[in-house]
């Protein structure tokens, strides 16, 4: 029976991915900054652990508690929507600490264990913002694009050791808490000169015919985790799939 460790399981994609792997009979280590015992159905194959990906000691402690794992899913992330002009660099750094450096830190911590075993999979979750430019998410897109380049290089680096590295690129998911979780962070990021433009962008999102559901992402992560081929990109959601086909990375 295989074991997966998933970060960012308190809601959205991480929560649904944990449910999906449990349904497939896997052992699941669901990690969260603030554990919620009732977030997932009770199971002898489930453990919920505290993990803050921005803190090295938290990473070390969580991996010791988790024990041997077969798949690492780097899903934890924070959102940011607003004009780059109005975004403090401290906020940009906060986004990178979780989305980029947190992902890198988890990878660096687990790689020795996978390398020594000659097996293991790392699945890094980014965004369809890396597949096509979107306005008012410049800093967020930069944090996810950095992960794309990092992952592509790491896949080559670890191939010789039998370790697979994958990218899952979710589309626009209105059912997630992307905006809700980042409201405080986003205060003041749409100054008056940008208000009309921002309203037009919001209206465009509201009119989208195809969006991404959490189940789409969970299924893509499941596929990536079990795919032994050299495929790197896995678009998740109808909108992301359309963008990836347009870009030729599906």
Coordinates of N, CA and C in Angstrom, one line a residue:
X1 N 0.8 -1.2 0.0 CA 0.0 0.0 0.0 C 0.9 1.2 0.0
X2 N 0.7 2.1 -0.9 CA 1.5 3.3 -1.1 C 1.0 4.5 -0.2
X3 N 1.9 5.4 0.1 CA 1.6 6.5 0.9 C 1.9 7.8 0.2
X4 N 1.0 8.8 0.3 CA 1.2 10.1 -0.3 C 1.2 11.2 0.8
X5 N 2.0 12.1 0.7 CA 2.0 13.3 1.6 C 1.6 14.5 0.7
X6 N 0.5 15.2 1.1 CA -0.1 16.3 0.4 C 0.0 17.5 1.3
X7 N 0.5 18.6 0.7 CA 0.5 19.9 1.5 C -0.8 20.7 1.2
X8 N -1.2 21.6 2.1 CA -2.3 22.5 1.8 C -3.6 21.8 1.8
X9 N -3.9 20.9 2.7 CA -5.1 20.1 2.7 C -6.3 20.6 3.4
X10 N -6.3 21.8 3.9 CA -7.4 22.4 4.7 C -8.6 22.7 3.8
X11 N -8.4 22.9 2.5 CA -9.5 23.3 1.6 C -9.1 23.0 0.2
X12 N -10.1 23.3 -0.7 CA -9.8 23.3 -2.1 C -9.2 22.1 -2.7
X13 N -8.1 22.3 -3.5 CA -7.5 21.2 -4.3 C -6.8 20.2 -3.4
X14 N -6.2 20.6 -2.3 CA -5.5 19.7 -1.4 C -6.5 18.8 -0.7
X15 N -7.6 19.4 -0.2 CA -8.6 18.6 0.5 C -9.2 17.5 -0.5
X16 N -9.5 17.9 -1.7 CA -10.1 17.0 -2.6 C -9.1 15.9 -3.1
X17 N -7.9 16.3 -3.2 CA -6.8 15.3 -3.5 C -6.7 14.3 -2.5
X18 N -6.7 14.7 -1.2 CA -6.6 13.8 -0.1 C -7.7 12.8 -0.1
X19 N -8.9 13.3 -0.4 CA -10.1 12.4 -0.5 C -10.0 11.4 -1.6
X20 N -9.4 11.9 -2.7 CA -9.3 11.0 -3.9 C -8.3 9.9 -3.6
X21 N -7.2 10.2 -3.1 CA -6.2 9.2 -2.8 C -6.7 8.2 -1.7
X22 N -7.4 8.7 -0.8 CA -8.0 7.8 0.2 C -9.0 6.8 -0.5
X23 N -9.8 7.4 -1.4 CA -10.8 6.5 -2.1 C -10.1 5.5 -2.9
X24 N -8.9 5.7 -3.4 CA -8.2 4.8 -4.2 C -7.4 3.8 -3.3
X25 N -7.5 3.8 -2.0 CA -6.9 2.8 -1.2 C -5.5 3.2 -0.7
X26 N -5.1 4.4 -0.9 CA -3.7 4.8 -0.4 C -3.7 5.2 1.0
X27 N -2.5 5.2 1.6 CA -2.3 5.9 2.9 C -2.1 7.3 2.6
X28 N -2.7 8.2 3.3 CA -2.7 9.6 3.1 C -2.2 10.4 4.3
X29 N -1.1 11.2 4.1 CA -0.7 12.1 5.1 C -1.1 13.5 4.6
X30 N -2.1 14.0 5.2 CA -2.7 15.3 4.8 C -2.1 16.4 5.8
X31 N -1.5 17.3 5.2 CA -0.8 18.4 6.1 C -1.5 19.7 5.9
X32 N -1.5 20.5 7.0 CA -2.1 21.8 7.0 C -1.4 22.7 8.0
X33 N -1.4 24.0 7.8 CA -0.8 24.9 8.8 C -1.6 24.8 10.1
X34 N -2.9 24.7 10.0 CA -3.8 24.6 11.2 C -4.6 23.4 11.0
X35 N -4.3 22.3 11.6 CA -5.0 21.0 11.5 C -6.5 21.1 11.8
X36 N -7.3 20.5 10.9 CA -8.8 20.4 11.2 C -9.1 18.9 11.2
X37 N -9.4 18.4 12.4 CA -9.6 17.0 12.5 C -10.8 16.5 11.7
X38 N -11.8 17.4 11.5 CA -13.0 16.9 10.8 C -13.0 17.3 9.3
X39 N -11.8 17.7 8.8 CA -11.8 18.1 7.4 C -12.0 16.9 6.5
X40 N -11.5 15.7 6.9 CA -11.6 14.5 6.1 C -12.3 13.4 6.9
X41 N -12.9 12.5 6.2 CA -13.5 11.3 7.0 C -12.5 10.5 7.7
X42 N -12.9 10.1 8.9 CA -11.9 9.3 9.7 C -11.6 8.0 8.9
X43 N -10.3 7.6 9.0 CA -9.8 6.4 8.3 C -8.5 6.0 9.0
X44 N -8.3 4.7 9.1 CA -7.1 4.2 9.6 C -5.9 4.4 8.6
X45 N -6.2 4.8 7.4 CA -5.2 5.1 6.4 C -4.9 6.6 6.3
X46 N -5.4 7.4 7.2 CA -5.3 8.9 7.2 C -4.6 9.4 8.4
X47 N -3.6 10.3 8.2 CA -3.0 11.0 9.3 C -3.0 12.5 8.9
X48 N -3.4 13.4 9.8 CA -3.4 14.8 9.6 C -2.3 15.4 10.4
X49 N -1.3 16.1 9.7 CA -0.2 16.6 10.4 C -0.1 18.1 10.2
X50 N 0.6 18.8 11.2 CA 0.9 20.2 11.1 C 2.1 20.4 10.2
X51 N 1.9 21.3 9.2 CA 3.1 21.6 8.3 C 2.9 23.0 7.8
X52 N 3.9 23.9 8.1 CA 4.0 25.2 7.5 C 5.2 25.1 6.6
X53 N 5.0 25.2 5.3 CA 6.1 25.0 4.3 C 7.1 26.1 4.3
X54 N 6.8 27.2 5.0 CA 7.8 28.3 5.1 C 8.8 28.2 6.3
X55 N 8.6 27.1 7.1 CA 9.4 27.0 8.3 C 10.2 25.6 8.2
X56 N 11.5 25.7 8.1 CA 12.3 24.5 8.0 C 12.1 23.5 9.1
X57 N 11.9 23.9 10.3 CA 11.7 23.0 11.4 C 10.4 22.3 11.3
X58 N 9.4 23.0 10.8 CA 8.1 22.4 10.6 C 8.2 21.3 9.5
X59 N 8.9 21.6 8.5 CA 9.1 20.6 7.4 C 9.8 19.3 7.9
X60 N 10.9 19.5 8.7 CA 11.6 18.4 9.2 C 10.8 17.6 10.2
X61 N 10.0 18.2 11.0 CA 9.2 17.5 12.0 C 8.1 16.7 11.3
X62 N 7.5 17.3 10.3 CA 6.4 16.6 9.6 C 6.9 15.4 8.9
X63 N 8.0 15.5 8.2 CA 8.6 14.3 7.5 C 9.0 13.2 8.4
X64 N 9.5 13.6 9.6 CA 9.8 12.5 10.6 C 8.5 11.8 11.0
X65 N 7.5 12.6 11.3 CA 6.2 12.0 11.7 C 5.6 11.2 10.6
X66 N 5.7 11.6 9.4 CA 5.1 10.9 8.3 C 5.7 9.6 8.0
X67 N 7.0 9.4 8.2 CA 7.7 8.2 7.9 C 7.9 8.1 6.4
X68 N 8.2 6.9 5.9 CA 8.4 6.7 4.5 C 7.2 7.0 3.6
X69 N 7.4 7.8 2.6 CA 6.3 8.1 1.6 C 6.7 7.8 0.2
X70 N 5.8 7.6 -0.6 CA 6.0 7.2 -2.0 C 5.9 8.4 -3.0
X71 N 5.0 9.3 -2.6 CA 4.6 10.5 -3.4 C 4.5 11.7 -2.6
X72 N 5.2 12.8 -3.0 CA 5.0 14.1 -2.4 C 4.2 15.0 -3.3
X73 N 3.1 15.6 -2.8 CA 2.3 16.5 -3.6 C 2.5 17.9 -3.0
X74 N 3.2 18.8 -3.7 CA 3.3 20.2 -3.3 C 2.2 21.0 -3.8
X75 N 1.1 21.1 -2.9 CA -0.1 21.8 -3.3 C -0.2 23.1 -2.6
X76 N 0.4 23.3 -1.4 CA 0.2 24.5 -0.6 C 0.6 25.7 -1.3
X77 N -0.3 26.7 -1.3 CA 0.0 28.0 -2.0 C -0.9 29.1 -1.5
X78 N -0.6 30.3 -1.8 CA -1.4 31.4 -1.4 C -1.6 32.3 -2.7
X79 N -2.8 32.9 -2.8 CA -3.1 33.7 -3.9 C -2.8 35.2 -3.8
X80 N -2.8 35.9 -4.9 CA -2.7 37.3 -4.9 C -3.3 37.9 -6.2
X81 N -4.2 38.8 -6.0 CA -4.8 39.5 -7.1 C -4.7 41.0 -6.9
X82 N -4.2 41.7 -7.8 CA -4.1 43.2 -7.7 C -3.0 43.7 -8.7
X83 N -3.0 45.0 -8.8 CA -2.0 45.6 -9.7 C -0.6 45.5 -9.1
X84 N 0.3 45.2 -9.9 CA 1.7 45.0 -9.4 C 2.2 46.3 -8.9
X85 N 1.8 47.4 -9.5 CA 2.3 48.8 -9.1 C 2.0 49.0 -7.6
X86 N 0.8 48.5 -7.1 CA 0.4 48.8 -5.8 C 0.8 47.7 -4.8
X87 N 1.5 46.7 -5.3 CA 1.8 45.5 -4.4 C 3.1 45.7 -3.7
X88 N 3.1 45.8 -2.4 CA 4.4 46.0 -1.7 C 5.3 44.8 -1.9
X89 N 6.6 45.0 -2.0 CA 7.5 44.0 -2.2 C 7.5 43.0 -1.1
X90 N 7.2 43.4 0.1 CA 7.0 42.4 1.2 C 5.9 41.4 0.9
X91 N 4.9 41.8 0.3 CA 3.8 40.9 -0.1 C 4.3 40.0 -1.2
X92 N 5.0 40.5 -2.2 CA 5.6 39.6 -3.2 C 6.4 38.5 -2.6
X93 N 7.3 38.9 -1.7 CA 8.2 38.0 -1.0 C 7.4 36.9 -0.2
X94 N 6.3 37.4 0.4 CA 5.4 36.4 1.2 C 4.8 35.4 0.2
X95 N 4.4 35.8 -1.0 CA 3.9 34.8 -1.9 C 4.9 33.9 -2.4
X96 N 6.1 34.4 -2.7 CA 7.2 33.5 -3.1 C 7.6 32.5 -2.0
X97 N 7.6 33.0 -0.7 CA 8.0 32.1 0.4 C 7.2 30.8 0.4
X98 N 5.9 31.0 0.2 CA 5.0 29.8 0.2 C 5.0 29.1 -1.1
X99 N 4.7 29.8 -2.2 CA 4.4 29.2 -3.5 C 5.7 28.6 -4.1
X100 N 6.8 29.3 -4.0 CA 8.0 28.9 -4.6 C 9.0 28.3 -3.7
X101 N 9.5 29.0 -2.7 CA 10.5 28.5 -1.8 C 10.0 27.4 -0.9
X102 N 8.7 27.4 -0.6 CA 8.1 26.3 0.2 C 8.1 25.0 -0.6
X103 N 7.8 25.1 -1.9 CA 7.8 23.9 -2.8 C 9.3 23.4 -2.9
X104 N 10.2 24.3 -3.1 CA 11.6 23.9 -3.2 C 12.1 23.2 -1.9
X105 N 11.7 23.8 -0.8 CA 12.2 23.3 0.5 C 11.7 21.9 0.8
X106 N 10.4 21.6 0.4 CA 9.9 20.2 0.6 C 10.6 19.3 -0.3
X107 N 10.8 19.7 -1.6 CA 11.6 18.9 -2.5 C 12.9 18.5 -2.0
X108 N 13.6 19.5 -1.5 CA 15.0 19.3 -1.0 C 15.0 18.4 0.2
X109 N 14.0 18.5 1.0 CA 13.9 17.6 2.2 C 13.6 16.2 1.8
X110 N 12.8 15.9 0.8 CA 12.4 14.5 0.5 C 13.4 13.8 -0.5
X111 N 14.1 14.6 -1.3 CA 14.9 14.0 -2.4 C 15.9 13.0 -1.8
X112 N 16.6 13.2 -0.8 CA 17.6 12.2 -0.3 C 16.9 10.9 0.0
X113 N 15.7 10.9 0.5 CA 15.0 9.6 0.8 C 14.6 8.9 -0.5
X114 N 14.1 9.6 -1.4 CA 13.7 9.0 -2.7 C 15.0 8.5 -3.5
X115 N 16.0 9.3 -3.5 CA 17.2 9.0 -4.2 C 17.8 7.7 -3.6
X116 N 17.9 7.6 -2.3 CA 18.5 6.4 -1.7 C 17.6 5.1 -2.0
X117 N 16.3 5.3 -2.1 CA 15.4 4.2 -2.5 C 15.4 3.9 -3.9
X118 N 15.8 4.8 -4.7 CA 15.7 4.7 -6.2 C 14.3 4.7 -6.7
X119 N 13.4 5.4 -6.0 CA 12.0 5.5 -6.4 C 11.4 6.6 -5.7
X120 N 10.2 7.1 -6.2 CA 9.5 8.1 -5.6 C 9.0 9.1 -6.7
X121 N 7.9 9.8 -6.3 CA 7.4 10.8 -7.3 C 7.1 12.1 -6.5
X122 N 7.4 13.2 -7.2 CA 7.1 14.6 -6.7 C 6.2 15.2 -7.7
X123 N 5.0 15.7 -7.2 CA 4.1 16.4 -8.0 C 3.9 17.8 -7.5
X124 N 4.3 18.8 -8.3 CA 4.2 20.2 -8.0 C 3.0 20.8 -8.7
X125 N 2.2 21.5 -7.9 CA 1.0 22.1 -8.4 C 1.2 23.6 -8.7
X126 N 1.0 24.0 -9.9 CA 1.2 25.4 -10.3 C -0.1 26.0 -10.6
X127 N -0.2 26.5 -11.9 CA -1.5 27.2 -12.3 C -1.5 27.4 -13.8
X128 N -2.7 27.5 -14.3 CA -2.8 27.8 -15.8 C -2.3 29.2 -16.1
X129 N -2.1 30.0 -15.0 CA -1.5 31.4 -15.3 C -0.1 31.2 -15.9
X130 N 0.5 30.0 -15.8 CA 1.8 29.8 -16.4 C 1.7 29.5 -17.9
X131 N 0.4 29.1 -18.3 CA 0.2 28.7 -19.7 C -0.2 29.9 -20.6
X132 N -0.8 30.9 -20.0 CA -1.2 32.1 -20.8 C -1.2 33.3 -19.8
X133 N -0.8 34.5 -20.3 CA -0.8 35.7 -19.4 C -2.2 36.1 -19.0
X134 N -2.3 36.4 -17.7 CA -3.5 36.9 -17.1 C -3.2 38.2 -16.4
X135 N -4.1 39.2 -16.5 CA -3.8 40.5 -15.8 C -4.0 40.4 -14.3
X136 N -3.3 41.3 -13.6 CA -3.5 41.5 -12.2 C -3.1 40.4 -11.3
X137 N -2.3 39.5 -11.9 CA -1.7 38.4 -11.1 C -0.3 38.2 -11.4
X138 N 0.4 39.3 -11.6 CA 1.8 39.3 -12.1 C 2.7 38.6 -11.0
X139 N 2.6 39.0 -9.8 CA 3.5 38.4 -8.7 C 3.2 37.0 -8.5
X140 N 1.9 36.6 -8.5 CA 1.4 35.2 -8.3 C 2.0 34.4 -9.5
X141 N 1.8 34.9 -10.7 CA 2.2 34.1 -11.8 C 3.7 33.9 -11.8
X142 N 4.5 34.9 -11.4 CA 5.9 34.8 -11.3 C 6.3 33.7 -10.3
X143 N 5.6 33.6 -9.2 CA 5.9 32.6 -8.2 C 5.7 31.2 -8.7
X144 N 4.6 31.0 -9.5 CA 4.3 29.7 -10.1 C 5.2 29.4 -11.3
X145 N 5.5 30.4 -12.1 CA 6.4 30.2 -13.3 C 7.8 29.7 -12.8
X146 N 8.2 30.3 -11.7 CA 9.5 29.8 -11.1 C 9.5 28.4 -10.8
X147 N 8.3 27.9 -10.3 CA 8.2 26.5 -9.9 C 8.2 25.6 -11.2
X148 N 7.6 26.1 -12.3 CA 7.6 25.4 -13.6 C 9.1 25.2 -14.0
X149 N 9.9 26.2 -14.1 CA 11.2 26.1 -14.5 C 12.0 25.2 -13.6
X150 N 11.8 25.3 -12.3 CA 12.5 24.5 -11.3 C 12.2 23.0 -11.5
X151 N 10.9 22.7 -11.7 CA 10.4 21.4 -11.8 C 10.9 20.7 -13.1
X152 N 10.9 21.4 -14.2 CA 11.4 20.9 -15.5 C 12.9 20.5 -15.3
X153 N 13.7 21.4 -14.7 CA 15.1 21.1 -14.5 C 15.3 19.9 -13.5
X154 N 14.5 19.9 -12.4 CA 14.6 18.8 -11.4 C 14.3 17.5 -12.0
X155 N 13.3 17.4 -12.9 CA 12.9 16.2 -13.5 C 14.1 15.5 -14.3
X156 N 14.9 16.3 -14.9 CA 16.1 15.8 -15.6 C 17.2 15.4 -14.6
X157 N 17.3 16.2 -13.5 CA 18.3 15.9 -12.5 C 18.1 14.6 -11.8
X158 N 16.8 14.3 -11.5 CA 16.5 13.1 -10.7 C 16.2 11.8 -11.5
X159 N 16.1 12.0 -12.8 CA 15.7 10.9 -13.7 C 16.6 9.7 -13.5
X160 N 17.9 9.9 -13.4 CA 18.9 8.9 -13.3 C 18.8 8.1 -12.0
X161 N 18.1 8.7 -11.0 CA 17.9 8.0 -9.7 C 16.6 7.3 -9.5
X162 N 15.8 7.3 -10.6 CA 14.5 6.6 -10.6 C 13.4 7.5 -9.9
X163 N 13.6 8.8 -9.8 CA 12.7 9.6 -9.1 C 12.0 10.5 -10.2
X164 N 10.6 10.5 -10.2 CA 9.9 11.2 -11.2 C 9.4 12.5 -10.6
X165 N 9.4 13.5 -11.5 CA 8.9 14.9 -11.1 C 7.9 15.4 -12.1
X166 N 6.8 15.8 -11.6 CA 5.7 16.2 -12.5 C 5.1 17.6 -12.1
X167 N 4.4 18.2 -13.1 CA 3.7 19.4 -12.9 C 2.2 19.3 -13.2
X168 N 1.4 19.7 -12.3 CA -0.1 19.8 -12.5 C -0.5 21.3 -12.6
X169 N -1.2 21.7 -13.6 CA -1.5 23.1 -13.9 C -3.0 23.3 -13.9
X170 N -3.6 23.6 -12.7 CA -5.0 23.8 -12.6 C -5.5 25.1 -13.3
X171 N -6.7 25.1 -13.8 CA -7.3 26.3 -14.4 C -7.9 27.1 -13.4
X172 N -8.8 28.0 -13.8 CA -9.5 28.9 -12.9 C -10.6 28.1 -12.1
X173 N -10.4 28.2 -10.8 CA -11.3 27.4 -9.9 C -12.1 28.3 -9.0
X174 N -13.3 28.8 -9.4 CA -14.1 29.7 -8.6 C -14.6 29.0 -7.3
X175 N -14.6 27.7 -7.2 CA -15.1 27.0 -6.0 C -14.0 27.0 -4.9
X176 N -12.8 27.4 -5.2 CA -11.7 27.4 -4.2 C -11.8 28.7 -3.4
X177 N -10.9 28.7 -2.4 CA -10.9 29.9 -1.5 C -9.7 30.8 -1.8
X178 N -9.3 30.8 -3.1 CA -8.2 31.6 -3.6 C -8.3 33.1 -3.1
X179 N -9.5 33.7 -3.4 CA -9.7 35.1 -3.1 C -10.0 35.3 -1.6
X180 N -10.8 34.4 -1.0 CA -11.2 34.5 0.4 C -10.0 34.5 1.3
X181 N -9.1 33.5 1.1 CA -7.9 33.3 1.9 C -6.9 34.5 1.8
X182 N -7.0 35.2 0.7 CA -6.1 36.3 0.5 C -6.6 37.7 0.6
X183 N -7.8 37.8 1.2 CA -8.4 39.1 1.2 C -7.6 40.2 1.9
X184 N -7.1 39.8 3.1 CA -6.3 40.8 3.9 C -5.0 41.2 3.1
X185 N -4.4 40.2 2.5 CA -3.2 40.4 1.7 C -3.5 41.3 0.5
X186 N -4.7 41.3 0.0 CA -5.0 42.0 -1.3 C -5.6 43.4 -1.0
X187 N -5.8 43.8 0.2 CA -6.3 45.1 0.5 C -5.5 46.2 -0.1
X188 N -6.2 47.1 -0.8 CA -5.5 48.2 -1.4 C -4.7 48.0 -2.7
X189 N -4.8 46.8 -3.2 CA -4.1 46.4 -4.4 C -4.8 46.8 -5.7
X190 N -6.0 47.3 -5.6 CA -6.7 47.9 -6.8 C -6.9 49.3 -6.6
X191 N -5.9 50.2 -6.8 CA -6.1 51.6 -6.6 C -7.0 52.2 -7.7
X192 N -7.5 53.4 -7.5 CA -8.5 54.0 -8.4 C -8.2 53.9 -9.8
X193 N -7.0 54.2 -10.3 CA -6.7 54.1 -11.7 C -6.9 52.8 -12.3
X194 N -6.9 51.7 -11.5 CA -7.1 50.3 -12.0 C -8.5 49.8 -11.8
X195 N -9.4 50.5 -11.2 CA -10.7 50.0 -10.8 C -11.5 49.6 -12.0
X196 N -11.6 50.4 -13.0 CA -12.4 50.1 -14.2 C -11.9 48.8 -14.9
X197 N -10.6 48.8 -15.0 CA -9.9 47.6 -15.7 C -10.2 46.4 -14.8
X198 N -10.0 46.5 -13.5 CA -10.3 45.3 -12.7 C -11.7 44.8 -12.8
X199 N -12.6 45.7 -12.8 CA -14.1 45.3 -13.0 C -14.3 44.5 -14.3
X200 N -13.6 44.9 -15.3 CA -13.7 44.2 -16.6 C -13.1 42.8 -16.5
X201 N -12.0 42.7 -15.8 CA -11.4 41.4 -15.6 C -12.3 40.5 -14.8
X202 N -12.9 41.0 -13.7 CA -13.8 40.2 -12.9 C -15.0 39.7 -13.8
X203 N -15.5 40.6 -14.6 CA -16.6 40.3 -15.5 C -16.3 39.2 -16.4
X204 N -15.0 39.2 -16.9 CA -14.6 38.2 -17.8 C -14.5 36.8 -17.2
X205 N -14.1 36.8 -15.9 CA -14.0 35.5 -15.2 C -15.4 35.0 -15.0
X206 N -16.4 35.9 -14.7 CA -17.8 35.5 -14.4 C -18.4 34.9 -15.7
X207 N -17.9 35.3 -16.9 CA -18.5 34.8 -18.1 C -17.9 33.5 -18.7
X208 N -16.9 33.0 -18.0 CA -16.2 31.8 -18.5 C -17.1 30.6 -18.5
X209 N -17.1 30.0 -19.7 CA -18.0 28.8 -19.8 C -17.4 27.6 -19.2
X210 N -16.0 27.5 -19.3 CA -15.3 26.3 -18.8 C -14.4 26.7 -17.6
X211 N -14.6 26.1 -16.5 CA -13.8 26.4 -15.3 C -13.3 25.1 -14.7
X212 N -12.4 25.2 -13.7 CA -11.8 24.0 -13.1 C -12.5 23.6 -11.8
X213 N -12.8 22.4 -11.6 CA -13.4 21.9 -10.4 C -12.2 21.2 -9.6
X214 N -12.4 21.2 -8.2 CA -11.4 20.5 -7.4 C -11.2 19.1 -7.8
X215 N -12.2 18.4 -8.2 CA -12.1 17.0 -8.6 C -11.2 16.9 -9.9
X216 N -11.2 17.9 -10.8 CA -10.4 17.8 -11.9 C -8.9 17.8 -11.5
X217 N -8.6 18.6 -10.5 CA -7.2 18.7 -10.1 C -6.8 17.5 -9.3
X218 N -7.7 16.9 -8.5 CA -7.4 15.7 -7.8 C -7.1 14.5 -8.8
X219 N -7.9 14.5 -9.8 CA -7.7 13.4 -10.8 C -6.4 13.6 -11.6
X220 N -6.0 14.8 -11.9 CA -4.8 15.1 -12.6 C -3.6 14.8 -11.7
X221 N -3.7 15.1 -10.5 CA -2.6 14.8 -9.5 C -2.4 13.3 -9.4
X222 N -3.6 12.6 -9.3 CA -3.6 11.1 -9.3 C -2.9 10.5 -10.5
X223 N -3.2 11.0 -11.7 CA -2.6 10.6 -12.9 C -1.1 10.8 -12.9
X224 N -0.7 12.0 -12.5 CA 0.7 12.4 -12.5 C 1.5 11.5 -11.6
X225 N 0.9 11.2 -10.4 CA 1.6 10.5 -9.4 C 1.8 9.0 -9.8
X226 N 0.9 8.5 -10.7 CA 1.0 7.1 -11.1 C 1.6 6.9 -12.5
X227 N 1.8 8.0 -13.2 CA 2.3 7.9 -14.5 C 3.9 7.6 -14.5
X228 N 4.3 6.5 -15.1 CA 5.7 6.2 -15.1 C 6.4 6.7 -16.3
X229 N 5.7 7.4 -17.2 CA 6.3 7.9 -18.4 C 7.1 9.2 -18.1
X230 N 7.7 9.8 -19.1 CA 8.5 11.0 -18.9 C 7.7 12.3 -19.1
X231 N 6.4 12.1 -19.2 CA 5.5 13.3 -19.4 C 5.7 14.2 -18.2
X232 N 5.7 15.5 -18.4 CA 6.0 16.5 -17.4 C 4.7 17.3 -17.0
X233 N 3.9 17.7 -18.0 CA 2.8 18.6 -17.8 C 1.5 17.9 -17.8
X234 N 0.6 18.3 -16.8 CA -0.7 17.7 -16.7 C -1.7 18.8 -16.4
X235 N -2.4 19.3 -17.4 CA -3.3 20.4 -17.3 C -4.6 19.8 -16.5
X236 N -5.2 20.6 -15.7 CA -6.3 20.2 -14.9 C -7.5 21.1 -15.0
X237 N -8.6 20.6 -15.6 CA -9.7 21.4 -15.8 C -9.8 21.8 -17.3
X238 N -11.1 21.9 -17.8 CA -11.3 22.1 -19.2 C -10.6 23.4 -19.7
X239 N -10.6 24.5 -18.9 CA -10.0 25.7 -19.4 C -8.5 25.6 -19.5
X240 N -7.9 24.9 -18.5 CA -6.5 24.7 -18.5 C -6.0 23.8 -19.7
X241 N -6.8 22.7 -19.9 CA -6.5 21.8 -21.0 C -6.5 22.6 -22.4
X242 N -7.5 23.5 -22.5 CA -7.6 24.3 -23.8 C -6.4 25.2 -23.9
X243 N -5.9 25.8 -22.8 CA -4.7 26.6 -22.9 C -3.5 25.8 -23.2
X244 N -3.4 24.6 -22.6 CA -2.2 23.8 -22.8 C -2.1 23.3 -24.2
X245 N -3.3 23.0 -24.8 CA -3.3 22.5 -26.2 C -2.9 23.7 -27.1
X246 N -3.4 24.9 -26.8 CA -3.0 26.0 -27.6 C -1.5 26.3 -27.5
X247 N -0.9 26.0 -26.4 CA 0.5 26.3 -26.2 C 1.3 25.1 -26.6
X248 N 0.7 24.0 -26.8 CA 1.4 22.8 -27.2 C 2.2 22.0 -26.1
X249 N 1.7 22.1 -24.9 CA 2.4 21.4 -23.8 C 1.5 20.3 -23.1
X250 N 0.3 20.0 -23.7 CA -0.6 19.0 -23.1 C 0.1 17.7 -23.2

